[in-house]
Every structure is written in structure tokens, then in C-alpha cells.
Amino acid sequence: GCRDWALRFQVSAALREGRVTPTELCQRCLSLIKSTKFLNAYITVAEETALKQAEESEKRYRNGQPLGALDGIPVAVKDNFNTAGIETTCASNMLKGYISPYNATVVQKLLDQGAVLLGKTNLDEFAMGSGSTDGVFGPVRNPWSYSRQYKEKSIPESHSKDEESNWVITGGSSGGSAAAVSSFTCFAALGSDTGGSTRNPAAHCGVVGLKPTYGLISRHGLIPLVNSMDVPGILTRCVDDAAVLLGSLAGHDPRDSTTIQDDFKPFELPSLTDVSKLSIGIPKEYDAPGLSSEIVALWSKAADLFRNAGAKVMEVSLPHTCYSIVCYHVLCTAEVASNMARFDGLEYGHRSAMNKSTESMYAATRREGFNDVVRGRILSGNYFLLKQNYENYFIKAQKVRRLIANDFVKVFRSGVDILLTPTTLSDAATYVEFIQEDNRTRSVQDDLLTQAVNMAGLPAINVPTALSERGLPVGLQFIGRSFQEKQLLTVAKWFEKQVKFPVIQLEEVKRHDLQDQKSASFS
Amino acid sequence: AVARGCGAVWRRARQCGAGGPAPRGQRAVACNGRGGAVPAGKSGLAPWVPVVGLEIHAQISSNSKLFSGSQVQFAAPPNSLVSFFDASLPGTLPVLNRRCVEAAVMTGLALNCSINKKSLFDRKHYFYADLPAGYQITQQRVPIAVNGSLTYSLCIDNKMSQMVTKTVRIKQIQLEQDSGKSLHDDTRSQTLVDLNRAGVGLMEVVMEPDMCCGEEAAAAVRELQLILQTLGSSQAVMAEGQLRVDANVSVHHPGEPYGVRTEVKNINSIRFLAKAVDYEIQRQIEELENGGTILNETRAFDSKLGCTVPMRDKEGKQDYRFMPEPNLPPLILYDAKSLPANMNHQQVINIDWIHERLPDLPSVKRARLVEQYGILPEHSFTLVNEDGLTEFFENVVNQTQMKPKKVIGWILKDLLSYLKQHSLTVKESPVSSFLLADLLNLLENKEISSTAAKQVLAELWKGEGKTPLEIVKEKKLELIQDQKELEQICQAVIDGQENEVIMVVLG
């Protein structure tokens, strides 16, 4: 029962059949956002505009003319997408209070299809991080910290003080979006994925996280981290929902020259019954140092699942994987240095009171506006781009990037359809534990299994698989061929059906709120 | 083979005081194109060879900017032509303007360049108030056009009859964004920024250091300007900043490596270009002969003082930290051979298609004028170099029976010198081609003398709306064809001067 309510058909059908109105749905989400405020998933809740959008949607339903599957569906958007009239902060002092005059293409597409935008979700400052702990609005708390599953296994007989230090991180940088979906405050959320920022928190929060092929979804309006790797990510409760979102967002955008020229045809996912023609590759390099034994076991169990169902499962090699993270670091910081250059306090954003000279104003503005992580990346990026270093760092990293991309090409050319890997090294760390290491160290560890996909531009998806011994979600990653999202999602859907990932039992949240929410979608 | 400089060798610097304009004659001699070493100066050093290269920024004539849909317009109210992208709002992306690419291809073809079928965009980073993104999108690694040449002519000793033709190599043409404008208000110690120009498409034309004096640089730029205007790829009006020239100048002794060069900026007319380059050459020679050194620096031309002055450099050398522009795919161009059959023609740029549609370039126009009208080559230069003069000339020729060879004299000696004297353009001429043709017809039909024609023309300049015939009648300037009438006039003159007649008769 409980998980069924998440499926889009239920809520869409409920809306169509008038069993719930968009306004009721929106109000319930807003009330859940309030009762889960301690998660810190949202930076801005756009209550007024959301209710207005819901009202509009309600009119359309009443007239029997809904705009499609997304009409009236409450969604949340990571706070690094521009939203006209709603603050866009990137969780940075630099953009605190910044109201963009335009909507990101993906946001516009959601609105055009009738979705109700609840608000903007929390992240690491400028999406630089893997914990959603390094934003100016504070860390996001993983809803599973407050689940019965986690409490029963990890905090037996805890008193309140312990409980406060036992909450786990969401992963990042799209932690706010993952937490929002995981805690039922919205039906889908947009994240962004540069090195794993959608898949990593999806794994830790037990939701589906899709990173589409580079160029399939417009980046126009997404405040960039690394332009050549960024893609808008999709976070949903199930694979089917991810396919619906993908269908509504994908395709050419004249405002983003790196999007595909061809039109994208939305698809519905078939329910696979026969996987015997599938060939699943298990890249041995992803059995990386630091990978928890629990996850290794789960990964191999998943492989067995495919094998037992008749699929061909084989070990493959992506030999340049080990160089990936260093290469990613150089390319990422170089682009960060460049992309952040525009934040000089002149046209928008924070401007320091320092007015001795233009240069001193720039310096003070950037020191006050960016946190240490952002400033650190800008510094290293500029170092790599210096004339005397360019050949040795940037050019080399680009060459390695090509090798990494070629690794994937070769494996797929050898007949492998889908690669199966872990998404994260372990389940979510507690906040206390997580902040023992600095952001850079954490990013190196946490992006290890996800960022090679960004270097190659491939589609990948996190599918929630099981709960760890601590009662926390663990996900596995499927990697597909370029622009073969349909195949990727079809396999992910089959897998999702097999593993029957448990629904979160949220206890902190007022029971009646949740009950309302559930009954709204599948009575 | 490509002409390398004019072969002129300069010698000692002029002696005039700092800031004063250099004596005109000395420059002319120095750049007379006759070649040959000028004897060493009093210092006894070897002669000097100046080397001049140019970097020219031509604003592309286009309705919208290089990467955004904002309108391009000169002198619009500040910040009225600024899109979200131009202001570098976070999340905005560049979208390449097809028109700008076509203009660059046209220009490249007209300058005999090879067009790169694949070119790339790069980011060039520096912090400046009128550069909102903190970087300029340019083409540093692979520009759109390379390895061209420009042939231009200049006259020796300011004599139209002695023209020499020279060639300067074009290193490359790259597409890039223009910056905005900063206005510094020193009294209130503030900077005002106008982003109207930010993101306008520029073609940077890089000329190799094949020139050796201001006159050559000026002639090369004038020819480029004419080509751009003929193509319509740029309006190339220097006064409006649509054509901006930076000159790289150095001097060295023959047989030695090039000297340290300076870059001269802030040159806003072709006349000043010649002055600035010549001043800088003289300055460097003087500096070196006095035992000084030349710094690799940027200097500004001060048109009031007629000299170059060091620009306040931004704390030493900049490292621009070039990086590929990740938001723009490589720019792919096609020719007839490489054009894929299934490609939508609206989406591709075909170099051959553009090539076939290039208008007649100034050099072709001149050759045609010489051939069609039998005029001298140097006259064809004047016709083509003056905006609108060719059309004026051809209109007159078409409306008179006078031979073009004779018409050209009236156009160049009378019309042009009058316009120059009054600082008027051809379009502003008070005498239209119709009026001039009317006048020349009166002359050609022997109705008036050529002296009378000049008198009529002098009346016509007043622009009072009278036709030549009316003026002739009014002033009684007709040639008298009647024998009797002539005799009467003569008799009247003689009668009126009785004393003089007697004196003459008496001898």
C-alpha cells in the first residue's frame, strides 16, 4: 500500500476524476513543508504563487481541459535554477535576495504544463559539495534520520541529545530536492548534476535520481557549475515519474546551443517481462577503495537478480576510471573560476560597501559573497588556467576526459546495454561525522562513482535498492548509452519492481498530514 | 611574394620638442617609398627600419548582437539595448548570430583568407567594469579566417600621379564580443557603465607587421574600410567607433631582429592613425638614439597634442587565462563539396554560396572605371575612395554628351576641391549631378565658354535653386554667335574708349 500513492497514475487519475483538487493537493504539500521545516529542504517556499497556480490548474480541470500529466502536480526546484519573481540564491550570500527576471527553460516548461511550483530547495553553495551541508542557509537533514526504520536500528533508546547528533546528511548538492521528494512534500523535484549532485542525494534519500544525457535537457537558466558537464537532474518517487518529467523537459532549446537539434519524443515505459536479451556490464573499477562491504554485497545481489532472470551479466573494464576524479577536479575548478567571474557586485547580487577603488570593491564583494569552498575552487581553477600551467593541467585533463569517455564507448560497443554500479560508497553519514572532513576531501570520495558519467555525458539513474544495516537507503546506479534514456529507464523500472524498496516511515511529521497526503492520491 | 614593408629606412629622429607636431616634410621623405638607406644621422648610427602592424576591430553591421537578440544601434539611450545575456545574468547562455558569421566569412573571402570550416570560441578573462561576465568570448585558438592579404595603393610625395601598390598580409580574422563603455566621473569619483555596446559583434582583423610608416598604415586601413563598406559587413565609421585601430610599432636596424614594440591605442581617425604611427616611430628612434630603451607598453594617441603617451597599465602584464567556451559548439561552415545533402539550408552556412554573391570590391570597381571611361588609374582611386563620388560621376556622365575624360576634371578639380574646402561630403553637395550635367552640356554645346561655366558653377554653389541656364541668362554669359552683334559690341567698346583708340592708332 503505502508506496502506491507515489505513482503518478494514481495522483493524476485522482486529479482527473476530481477525487482531489490541485488546490487541496497544493495545500497539503504546503502544510507538510511546514511540518518538516526542520529538514531545511526548502530555502524559499512560494506559497502564494503556488496556490495561485493550483487555482489556475483547478479551473482547467473543472473545464475538462487539463494540460497533461503534470497539471496540478506540486513540484520543487533546486535553488540554482532561475525562477522569475521567486528568489534564486544558490545558497550563497552572493545571491541572497536576488530575484531573477526570467525562468529557466526547465522551470518554464514545468509551468507551461501546469505544474505547481512550491518553492526552491536547499543545496551546497553554488552546488559545490556532496553533502548539502555547505550552503549559507545551513545543512539539509535527511528525512530518513527521522524514520522509524533508522531509529529502530541505529538509535535504540536514544534520548533527545543523542538524537540531535544522530541525524544524517542528504548527500548533495541537490540535497534539498532529494529531501523534499523523500519527505512527500512534493511529487517531483529538479536538481542539477555535474559530478553526481542528483544521483548522490537520491541514493542517500531513497528516491529516484535521473541524470539525463548531456544536451537532452536545456541548461538555460541553470546557474552553471561546470557548463560542459551540468545537466538538470530529475528526482522522483519512482522511475515512471522520472520518465514523465523527462518527457516534459527534454528537447531542443534555441536558448541553449548545446541541446540536441532533434525533437524529443516523450515515451511511456513498458513493463519488461523478459530481460534475457539484456546485457548488463559490471565495471570492475567501481569496486573502489572505500566501498562498504554492505554495498558490495548489494551490488552483487543485484547482478544476480539480472543473471537469474536470464540477462547476460559480465564484468567489464573502464580502465581510466581511477584518473577520473583528479581530471574532474581540474576541469571543474577551471570552469568554476571562469563562471564565477561575473559575480563582481556590479550588475546584480551582493556588493560590498568597500569603495576605495573598483578593484578593492571587487575583492571585498567576492570575499564576502562566496564561502571558502567556492573561493578555494576559484583559486585552483585560475591556477590551472594560467598560461604556464594550461598545458600541464587543463589540456591534460581534457585528454584524460576523452580517454574516460572512450572507455564507455568501447564497453557499449562491445555489446553491453547497461552498466550497473553502486551510486555511493556507503549509506549516509551523520552530519557530525561528515563535517570531520573538508568539502574537497568529501567531494573526492563522494563523486568517485558518479562523475565519470558526467565526463562522458552519459545518462545514469539512481534506483533506491534496499536499506542498510543502519536502516538507511542505499541505491544502485544504472548507466546507459548516450540518448538511450528509454532503454535505461525501462531496465531501471524492471529493477525497481524487483527490489521493492520500502517506503519511509516518517514519525516526526504529524501523522494526519501524511495520512491526508496519502489518501489524496490513491483512495 | 608579399611585399615586406616599403623599404624606406628612417634616420635620426626629429628635433622638435615633446608633444609638438612633427614637421610634415620630414615624414613624407621618410616614407616616400623610393627605398635606399638614408645616410646615418649625426650620431653616426646605422639607419632605422620602422615596422608597423595593425589590429583592427570592425563592428559588424547587424540588427542584433553576436550572441544575443539585443538590437545594435549607435547613440541609443544608455543601457536601453541590454539583454539578460549582455548583462551576464547568471544562467544565460550565448547563441551565435548567423548574420555575424556570414559577415565575417564575406570579409574573410574579400581579404583572400582561407575560411576555417571549423572554428572555435574561447573565453578571455579579465575584470573590468564594462565587461559584465568577467570574460570576453573571442576566437583565440582557431579563428574563422586566416592567411589573407590586402592590396592597397598610396601616392608618393603626395602626388596623385605617382602611386605605388602594396600588399599587407592578413594573419587572421576572429569573431568576438565588444565590451560596454565606462564613463569615469572623477569629480564624484564614480564610474558609469553603459552596456549598449556590450556583446556587439566584432571582427578583429590582424594585419602582419608589413607596413613601415603612418601613410602606409592609413592607406591600408582606408582600403579595408572601403572593402567593409562595399560588403556591408561593417559600416566602418571610425568616428562612431565602428572601426577601431590599434597600431603595433617598433624600430630596428637593418639585418637585426625586430625591436621591442609598443601598442598605440585611442586612434579615432585615419588621419590620426598616420600621425600616431609616425610620431611613435620618431619617438622610438629618438629614445633609442639617446641611449634609452623601448618598453613593451600600451600608449594612447593624444590627438590634441599630436603625440602618444603611456597608458595607465593595469599592474603589469595580464594573464587572460584563456579557456574554451563550453556553451558554444564548434562553428562548422560548409562549402559546396562538404554540404550534407539532408541538411536544412537555413541551418548551415555555405562558403561558396557567399563567395558567389560577393559584390564588386573597390579594386574591381576602379579597374572597371578605368576601362569603361578611359580615365587615369589615380582618378579611379579618388572616385572610389570618396564615398558617393563614383555614383555622382557616373550620373553626370550619363546625362551629358561630354566625354568622361573631360567630366572627371570637373569632378575632381571643381566639385571635390569645393567640397573639401567646405568640409562637405558628396551627398551634401549643393550642386547635384543633374545641375552639373546641365552646366557641362551648355559648355559642351558651346553655349558658354569654360570661363563662364566656372562663373555659373560659382553661382550654383550658393544653392539658390536656379538652373545653370537661368544663371547664364541672368548674367548674360552666353557665347555670342551672331557676327553683327559681335561687331556692334566691339564698336561700342571702341567708341567708349576714344583716347585709348587714338593712342593705339598713333602707336
mmCIF file of C-alpha atoms in Angstrom, chain A residues 5 41 55 136 197 243 261 322 346 393 398 419 424-425 447 455 481 512:
data_model
loop_
_atom_site.group_PDB
_atom_site.id
_atom_site.type_symbol
_atom_site.label_atom_id
_atom_site.label_comp_id
_atom_site.label_asym_id
_atom_site.label_seq_id
_atom_site.Cartn_x
_atom_site.Cartn_y
_atom_site.Cartn_z
ATOM 1 C CA TRP A 5 0.372 6.633 -3.668
ATOM 2 C CA ALA A 41 14.911 21.237 2.500
ATOM 3 C CA GLU A 55 -6.196 27.595 -8.635
ATOM 4 C CA VAL A 136 24.620 29.734 3.638
ATOM 5 C CA SER A 197 24.750 16.006 -7.472
ATOM 6 C CA ALA A 243 10.109 9.254 -17.422
ATOM 7 C CA GLN A 261 18.698 19.630 -32.622
ATOM 8 C CA CYS A 322 40.919 5.916 -11.485
ATOM 9 C CA LEU A 346 28.134 45.494 -10.344
ATOM 10 C CA TYR A 393 46.714 20.751 -16.268
ATOM 11 C CA GLN A 398 40.807 17.304 -21.376
ATOM 12 C CA LEU A 419 26.224 -0.674 -16.773
ATOM 13 C CA THR A 424 27.696 5.868 -3.311
ATOM 14 C CA LEU A 425 30.472 4.286 -1.287
ATOM 15 C CA ASP A 447 31.783 11.858 -6.552
ATOM 16 C CA MET A 455 32.726 13.497 -18.151
ATOM 17 C CA ARG A 481 24.205 4.743 -23.816
ATOM 18 C CA HIS A 512 -2.573 13.357 9.961
#
